[in-house]
Amino acid sequence: MTFLMEYRHNVDLEELCPVCGDKVSGYHYGLLTCESCKGFFKRTVQNNKKYICAEKQECRVDKAQRKRCPFCRFQKCLHVGMRLEAVRADRMRGGRNKFGPMYKRDRALKQQRKALIHASAFRKESSPLLVSSTHQRDYTFSGGFQPDTIPQSAVLPTAQNDIISHQHPSLLPSNSPGATLYQYPSFSNWTVKSEHPNNCAISSGSAAGIYSDNLFSSPPQGSRMPRLVMEFLRCDPDEIQLQSKTTARLKQEHSGSNKHRNPSTFSIMCLMADQTLFFIVEWARTSIFFKQLKVSIWFNPHKNNHILIGRIMYKQSQHILDSHMYSLVQVELSDISSLAGPTLASLIQRGKDLVEKLSVLKVDRQEFACIKFLILFNPDVKELEDQGFIESMQEQVEGTLLEYILSTSSQHFGRFAHLLLCRSELRTLSSLAEDYLYFRHLSAEVPCNNLLIEMLCAKRS
DNA sequence: GTAGCCTTGACG
DNA sequence: CGTCAAGGCTAC
């Protein structure tokens, strides 16, 4: 407790600009950036500037060299997620735009994550629910997953700073790429203020008791796998069935009225996504919690979409891991990149980065099952009923994930933090993908009778 | 052209 | 009425 009192400064503003590593001055055009990159992005978009790279379009962009190659700087701005739409065509000053809620959500998420990580990292005595005494461990930083083992691009830009700033400075290898790029904020002056005080500590929330039905009790003595994880696995969708249904539907579409023309890659992707979505809705509906959920939750377009993207990512990472072919359902993202426009290409690149990260982390089925439920129980989506239930579920699942990691990984703390970051990147990516899909839908480019689109439209209407 | 500081104005 | 993310201004 006294430890937490030592954290003072505004957490967000201690982050570093994902484009150049300079000090962040606030949210600009979609994410936290520095003042200069904000200005640069604005000038470029407002004046419709076209730059040319004198090198190989891979110039390093940092505080010292950001002026050297505006082409690469702008590319990086787009890659990290700065939004063209946030630059106003009418140049109107002041006010707020549609990104306001997104900034708020992002802020809440960061606070929640930090509070959670602190709570789990420094909690001397854990609740019986969180970690059973059989595998209680030292919670101090073990070095865990070093930043230099992850490709720079594999980490969510805002999260990147997060990872780094959560490492004790002495644990950072001074010769790591990250260390030479950025200066890290000192670890010992943060403030921990969460908009979700319930999530600050992972313990058995009082609300949980109302709903839980003893479901979340500690695993039986001697058992390594938390009981909840086993439950998660039990309700995992049947992969083989999903694949055969998707293949069948692809064949059916192809042999139907569209026989004469070749389906585009994009339409195949939409169809596959659509089919997967049916499964996800079914998964959410039949999951162990369904009897306690209101319909609005399991049929929530936003969450299901997050899980859909996550599923594809997870599959891809599995694919990289063991080079196992998943029949027709597998899509080679690299093949699509070459055909895609800049927005989709950037999305795909970020997706590939996340896949890379998932595969480096070797995320297993159990962990991914937890991540799926964490997304389903996202307390930051406020339109849902049963907010208290959702928050307590989120706590429970986070606790379960941590417990599982503690029992399986020697780099438990780093791993836990990284998995939460993957979840956040997944949410970000999914929102971007959603915007993109909606945009293409408005241009009448998305196939009809698409559940995904119907959900998106319902959400936005 | 860059970047730090200033002004504006919707939103809570 | 304060906040803060837009655009604007201007010295460098």
XYZ file of C-alpha atoms (C1' of nucleotides) in Angstrom:
485
model
C 0.000 0.000 0.000
C 2.718 2.449 0.956
C 4.487 1.286 -2.152
C 1.592 2.367 -4.335
C 1.547 5.787 -2.710
C 4.933 6.482 -4.223
C 3.574 6.618 -7.743
C 2.808 10.149 -8.647
C 2.901 11.341 -12.190
C 0.315 11.056 -14.868
C 0.909 7.686 -16.390
C -0.199 8.546 -19.918
C 2.077 11.503 -20.308
C 5.079 9.489 -19.273
C 4.716 7.396 -22.356
C 6.847 7.946 -25.403
C 5.736 8.806 -28.896
C 5.320 5.573 -30.877
C 6.595 7.350 -33.975
C 9.801 9.002 -32.758
C 10.144 8.235 -29.052
C 9.836 11.857 -27.971
C 7.702 12.863 -25.010
C 3.986 12.392 -25.510
C 1.846 15.528 -25.261
C -1.576 13.902 -25.425
C -3.842 12.019 -27.775
C -3.473 13.235 -31.330
C -5.194 11.771 -34.385
C -6.031 8.502 -32.744
C -3.248 7.823 -30.273
C -0.746 9.243 -27.832
C 1.980 11.079 -29.745
C 4.411 13.931 -29.281
C 3.703 17.497 -30.320
C 6.033 17.414 -33.306
C 4.612 14.259 -34.845
C 1.156 15.674 -34.298
C 2.160 18.794 -36.242
C 3.928 16.775 -38.902
C 0.930 14.519 -39.431
C -1.403 17.502 -39.597
C 0.737 19.364 -42.156
C 1.127 16.293 -44.279
C -2.550 15.436 -44.418
C -3.876 19.001 -44.640
C -1.555 19.941 -47.465
C -1.789 16.541 -49.118
C 1.971 16.278 -49.172
C 3.734 13.569 -51.122
C 7.203 12.606 -49.987
C 9.824 10.447 -51.594
C 12.302 8.344 -49.711
C 15.882 8.713 -50.896
C 16.817 5.390 -49.362
C 15.015 2.065 -49.173
C 11.864 3.256 -47.388
C 13.091 1.842 -44.134
C 14.724 4.881 -42.550
C 14.951 4.925 -38.825
C 12.595 7.455 -37.263
C 13.647 8.722 -33.866
C 13.793 12.033 -32.098
C 17.164 12.951 -33.562
C 16.512 11.847 -37.127
C 12.802 12.355 -37.591
C 13.358 15.342 -39.888
C 15.559 13.398 -42.255
C 12.981 11.386 -44.133
C 9.394 12.660 -44.032
C 8.330 9.748 -46.221
C 9.356 7.152 -43.660
C 8.092 9.322 -40.842
C 4.647 9.521 -42.398
C 4.673 5.793 -43.123
C 5.443 5.176 -39.495
C 2.675 7.541 -38.414
C 0.211 5.451 -40.423
C 1.702 2.176 -39.296
C 1.378 2.954 -35.618
C -2.245 3.903 -36.202
C -2.530 7.678 -36.633
C -5.879 8.334 -38.279
C -6.261 10.360 -41.444
C -9.948 10.902 -40.665
C -9.053 12.791 -37.507
C -7.619 15.630 -39.573
C -10.582 17.833 -40.296
C -11.361 18.687 -43.879
C -13.198 21.829 -42.815
C -10.352 22.864 -40.491
C -12.820 23.604 -37.732
C -11.085 24.317 -34.453
C -11.870 23.058 -31.005
C -14.599 20.707 -29.982
C -14.486 16.961 -29.942
C -14.524 14.254 -32.576
C -15.683 10.653 -32.737
C -12.417 9.442 -31.262
C -13.226 10.901 -27.859
C -14.728 7.688 -26.481
C -11.833 5.726 -27.939
C -9.320 7.892 -26.080
C -11.295 7.450 -22.915
C -11.415 3.709 -23.342
C -7.731 3.563 -24.075
C -6.942 5.607 -20.997
C -9.101 3.397 -18.822
C -7.494 0.317 -20.297
C -3.992 1.547 -19.598
C -4.843 2.485 -16.045
C -6.550 -0.801 -15.482
C -3.643 -2.725 -16.891
C -1.104 -0.860 -14.846
C -3.061 -1.205 -11.684
C -3.552 -4.862 -12.368
C 0.084 -5.480 -13.106
C 1.095 -3.681 -9.963
C -1.425 -5.531 -7.932
C -0.223 -8.851 -9.223
C 3.459 -8.005 -9.178
C 3.718 -6.652 -5.686
C 1.011 -8.416 -3.853
C 2.781 -10.232 -1.088
C -0.128 -12.300 -0.012
C -2.448 -13.435 -2.721
C -6.006 -14.415 -2.230
C -6.675 -18.150 -2.274
C -8.718 -17.652 -5.392
C -5.955 -16.098 -7.366
C -3.062 -18.342 -6.563
C -3.334 -21.480 -4.596
C -0.560 -21.974 -2.105
C 0.796 -24.937 -4.003
C 2.241 -22.704 -6.668
C 2.731 -19.414 -5.009
C 5.861 -17.776 -6.293
C 8.048 -14.795 -6.042
C 6.231 -11.925 -7.763
C 9.173 -9.621 -8.252
C 10.456 -8.942 -11.729
C 12.389 -11.833 -13.050
C 13.489 -10.135 -16.197
C 10.917 -12.276 -17.889
C 10.432 -11.564 -21.510
C 13.134 -9.142 -22.536
C 12.132 -6.406 -24.958
C 14.910 -7.327 -27.316
C 13.483 -10.759 -27.908
C 10.368 -9.284 -29.475
C 10.597 -7.676 -32.876
C 10.178 -3.925 -32.425
C 7.223 -3.853 -34.726
C 5.537 -6.742 -32.985
C 4.375 -4.635 -30.099
C 1.458 -2.267 -29.984
C 2.988 1.183 -30.100
C 1.328 2.437 -27.011
C 1.847 -0.878 -25.392
C 5.476 -0.798 -26.362
C 6.052 2.018 -23.988
C 4.073 0.163 -21.468
C 6.239 -2.879 -21.565
C 9.362 -0.865 -21.357
C 8.154 1.396 -18.642
C 7.181 -1.595 -16.580
C 10.610 -3.041 -16.636
C 12.884 -2.024 -13.884
C 15.627 0.072 -15.521
C 18.344 -2.156 -14.204
C 16.744 -5.124 -15.884
C 16.890 -3.570 -19.299
C 19.845 -4.646 -21.317
C 21.616 -1.437 -22.204
C 22.410 -2.726 -25.653
C 18.874 -3.740 -26.532
C 17.377 -1.993 -29.537
C 14.746 -0.459 -27.327
C 17.287 0.955 -24.966
C 19.191 2.730 -27.673
C 16.048 4.110 -29.209
C 14.286 5.521 -26.237
C 14.935 6.760 -22.799
C 12.791 4.989 -20.305
C 10.843 6.704 -17.638
C 11.900 5.902 -14.158
C 9.983 3.034 -12.688
C 9.452 4.538 -9.304
C 7.199 7.529 -9.820
C 3.820 6.595 -11.053
C 0.404 7.211 -9.836
C -2.011 4.384 -9.772
C -5.519 5.593 -10.260
C -7.919 3.258 -11.871
C -11.299 4.068 -13.269
C -12.097 0.517 -12.358
C -11.152 0.253 -8.734
C -12.610 -3.215 -8.669
C -9.923 -4.356 -10.991
C -7.007 -2.990 -9.037
C -6.611 -6.107 -7.058
C -7.251 -9.559 -8.286
C -9.233 -11.071 -5.539
C -12.562 -12.700 -5.267
C -14.851 -9.775 -5.955
C -17.948 -9.544 -3.828
C -20.128 -9.364 -6.904
C -18.708 -12.618 -8.149
C -20.164 -14.497 -5.269
C -23.643 -13.582 -6.353
C -23.218 -15.171 -9.737
C -20.446 -17.622 -9.470
C -22.129 -20.691 -8.059
C -18.839 -21.889 -6.669
C -17.513 -22.144 -10.165
C -14.352 -20.235 -9.436
C -13.059 -22.040 -6.455
C -9.399 -22.933 -6.313
C -8.283 -25.895 -8.321
C -8.149 -29.159 -6.428
C -4.940 -29.759 -4.568
C -2.313 -31.219 -6.804
C -3.995 -30.073 -9.981
C -1.814 -27.813 -12.102
C -4.536 -26.459 -14.303
C -7.026 -24.029 -12.810
C -10.492 -25.423 -12.966
C -11.803 -22.467 -14.898
C -9.221 -23.005 -17.629
C -10.435 -26.564 -18.021
C -13.973 -25.222 -18.322
C -12.823 -22.761 -20.964
C -11.219 -25.506 -22.981
C -14.274 -27.674 -22.691
C -16.423 -25.073 -24.441
C -13.876 -24.265 -27.140
C -15.456 -24.590 -30.570
C -14.856 -27.710 -32.585
C -12.144 -26.693 -35.044
C -12.648 -29.531 -37.478
C -16.355 -28.893 -37.692
C -15.727 -25.202 -38.259
C -13.285 -25.921 -41.038
C -15.546 -28.335 -42.843
C -18.513 -25.975 -42.596
C -16.458 -23.086 -43.896
C -15.145 -25.150 -46.773
C -18.658 -26.311 -47.600
C -19.976 -22.783 -47.600
C -17.151 -21.574 -49.803
C -17.911 -24.331 -52.289
C -21.606 -23.583 -52.148
C -21.066 -19.879 -52.797
C -18.717 -20.623 -55.623
C -21.024 -23.079 -57.327
C -24.041 -20.826 -56.929
C -24.913 -17.741 -58.885
C -21.336 -16.509 -58.790
C -20.023 -19.507 -60.675
C -18.971 -17.537 -63.702
C -16.746 -15.082 -61.926
C -13.828 -15.655 -59.656
C -14.449 -14.556 -56.084
C -12.066 -11.867 -54.892
C -9.726 -12.545 -52.017
C -11.603 -9.948 -50.040
C -14.950 -11.649 -50.562
C -13.456 -14.998 -49.547
C -12.120 -13.394 -46.410
C -15.526 -11.894 -45.655
C -17.167 -15.240 -46.113
C -14.704 -17.029 -43.901
C -14.987 -14.349 -41.273
C -18.748 -14.599 -41.455
C -18.732 -18.339 -40.970
C -16.327 -18.044 -38.070
C -18.554 -15.430 -36.512
C -21.475 -17.872 -36.470
C -19.271 -20.191 -34.511
C -18.151 -17.516 -32.128
C -21.697 -16.459 -31.389
C -22.482 -20.094 -30.776
C -19.405 -20.407 -28.591
C -20.395 -17.409 -26.502
C -23.963 -18.634 -26.285
C -23.092 -22.105 -25.129
C -20.210 -21.107 -22.898
C -20.332 -21.975 -19.240
C -21.429 -18.476 -18.329
C -24.299 -18.221 -20.709
C -26.968 -19.047 -18.228
C -25.886 -15.962 -16.284
C -25.555 -13.628 -19.241
C -28.027 -11.319 -20.812
C -28.537 -11.787 -24.532
C -26.939 -8.420 -25.255
C -23.588 -9.751 -24.162
C -23.228 -12.857 -26.194
C -24.610 -11.153 -29.227
C -22.438 -8.098 -28.820
C -21.000 -7.266 -32.232
C -18.008 -5.462 -30.870
C -16.724 -8.254 -28.709
C -17.400 -10.997 -31.133
C -15.489 -9.120 -33.722
C -12.519 -8.845 -31.385
C -12.602 -12.553 -30.832
C -12.899 -13.201 -34.529
C -9.730 -11.254 -35.249
C -8.042 -12.926 -32.321
C -8.979 -16.329 -33.584
C -7.442 -15.642 -36.943
C -4.306 -14.340 -35.259
C -4.061 -17.337 -33.013
C -4.472 -19.694 -35.939
C -1.778 -17.865 -37.814
C 0.593 -18.079 -34.885
C -0.081 -21.781 -34.594
C 0.632 -22.036 -38.253
C 4.011 -20.406 -37.803
C 4.761 -22.501 -34.780
C 4.317 -25.958 -36.166
C 3.926 -25.307 -39.893
C 0.729 -27.269 -39.778
C -1.673 -26.559 -42.621
C -5.201 -25.800 -41.673
C -6.700 -26.727 -45.013
C -8.598 -24.153 -47.015
C -9.371 -22.014 -44.007
C -5.798 -20.869 -43.705
C -5.175 -17.565 -45.412
C -1.681 -16.494 -46.221
C -1.736 -12.904 -45.100
C 1.395 -12.107 -47.046
C -0.331 -13.042 -50.287
C -3.150 -10.669 -49.594
C -0.860 -7.780 -48.634
C 0.382 -7.429 -52.155
C -3.153 -7.002 -53.471
C -4.405 -4.737 -50.716
C -4.638 -0.961 -50.551
C -2.545 0.959 -48.029
C -5.145 0.814 -45.244
C -5.657 -2.922 -45.486
C -1.944 -3.471 -46.007
C -1.166 -1.553 -42.835
C -3.833 -3.556 -40.994
C -2.371 -6.772 -42.291
C 1.106 -5.698 -41.281
C -0.039 -5.042 -37.736
C -1.828 -8.347 -37.793
C 1.331 -10.071 -38.896
C 3.251 -8.331 -36.146
C 0.767 -9.585 -33.606
C 0.905 -13.083 -35.061
C 4.650 -12.925 -34.759
C 4.346 -11.889 -31.165
C 1.843 -14.623 -30.371
C 4.134 -17.144 -31.949
C 7.210 -15.854 -30.129
C 5.226 -16.091 -26.906
C 4.023 -19.568 -27.894
C 0.546 -18.785 -26.625
C -1.166 -22.062 -25.877
C -4.810 -23.073 -26.143
C -5.422 -22.528 -22.465
C -4.071 -19.006 -22.526
C -5.912 -18.151 -25.672
C -9.130 -19.479 -24.216
C -8.638 -17.066 -21.304
C -7.961 -14.177 -23.683
C -11.181 -14.915 -25.520
C -13.171 -14.682 -22.324
C -11.306 -11.526 -21.319
C -12.507 -9.974 -24.549
C -16.034 -11.218 -24.032
C -16.040 -9.691 -20.571
C -14.623 -6.305 -21.501
C -15.854 -3.878 -18.856
C -14.831 -0.898 -20.987
C -17.790 -1.408 -23.281
C -20.300 0.396 -21.164
C -23.460 -0.200 -23.116
C -23.879 -3.608 -21.611
C -26.151 -4.516 -18.804
C -24.837 -6.377 -15.804
C -21.777 -4.165 -15.541
C -20.943 -5.453 -12.088
C -21.075 -8.998 -13.299
C -18.892 -8.205 -16.285
C -16.291 -6.516 -14.126
C -16.160 -9.363 -11.703
C -15.887 -11.845 -14.573
C -13.040 -9.840 -16.033
C -11.283 -10.021 -12.676
C -11.886 -13.719 -12.388
C -10.600 -14.524 -15.817
C -7.535 -12.326 -15.397
C -6.863 -14.068 -12.119
C -7.290 -17.437 -13.763
C -4.917 -16.537 -16.556
C -2.314 -15.340 -14.096
C -2.765 -18.451 -12.034
C -2.331 -20.638 -15.065
C 0.801 -18.770 -16.114
C 2.232 -19.012 -12.631
C 1.816 -22.745 -12.787
C 3.271 -23.195 -16.255
C 5.766 -20.458 -17.007
C 8.974 -19.561 -15.268
C 8.783 -16.059 -16.743
C 5.363 -15.638 -15.271
C 5.175 -11.899 -14.732
C 6.537 -10.877 -18.100
C 4.308 -13.394 -19.785
C 1.177 -12.222 -18.031
C 1.902 -8.606 -18.969
C 2.580 -9.579 -22.556
C -0.613 -11.556 -22.891
C -2.616 -8.609 -21.599
C -0.854 -6.444 -24.145
C -1.748 -8.912 -26.880
C -5.334 -8.642 -25.790
C -5.157 -4.845 -26.059
C -3.524 -4.952 -29.461
C -6.195 -7.392 -30.504
C -8.868 -4.922 -29.471
C -7.146 -2.076 -31.292
C -6.648 -4.116 -34.431
C -10.187 -5.281 -34.323
C -11.512 -1.737 -34.075
C -9.371 -0.705 -37.031
C -10.537 -3.723 -39.006
C -14.099 -2.883 -38.111
C -13.715 0.686 -39.386
C -12.153 -0.611 -42.557
C -14.857 -3.167 -43.125
C -17.550 -0.625 -42.457
C -15.928 1.766 -44.890
C -15.887 -0.891 -47.592
C -19.437 -1.760 -46.725
C -20.440 1.863 -47.324
C -18.750 1.650 -50.708
C -20.914 -1.403 -51.378
C -17.871 -3.636 -51.626
C -18.797 -6.164 -48.992
C -20.840 -9.198 -50.011
C -24.479 -9.177 -48.979
C -26.015 -11.484 -46.389
C -23.014 -11.039 -44.191
C -23.612 -11.480 -40.481
C -20.500 -9.523 -39.629
C -21.733 -6.506 -41.578
C -25.196 -6.768 -40.120
C -23.692 -6.674 -36.658
C -21.503 -3.723 -37.531
C -24.445 -1.820 -38.942
C -26.566 -2.632 -35.926
C -23.798 -1.396 -33.680
C -23.376 1.871 -35.538
C -26.987 2.703 -36.124
C 9.409 22.674 -43.070
C 9.668 22.079 -38.043
C 7.971 22.266 -33.460
C 6.631 24.652 -29.328
C 3.057 27.335 -27.695
C -1.594 29.458 -28.334
C -6.662 29.565 -29.309
C -10.860 27.340 -29.924
C -15.053 24.932 -28.752
C -17.856 20.406 -27.937
C -18.451 17.618 -24.252
C -18.858 15.910 -19.535
C -16.776 25.635 -16.203
C -12.724 22.741 -16.780
C -10.762 19.502 -19.982
C -8.277 18.455 -24.016
C -7.769 17.430 -28.876
C -8.479 19.862 -32.773
C -6.347 23.893 -35.808
C -3.402 28.263 -35.877
C 0.643 31.082 -35.269
C 5.405 32.048 -35.583
C 10.569 31.865 -34.369
C 13.766 29.233 -35.966
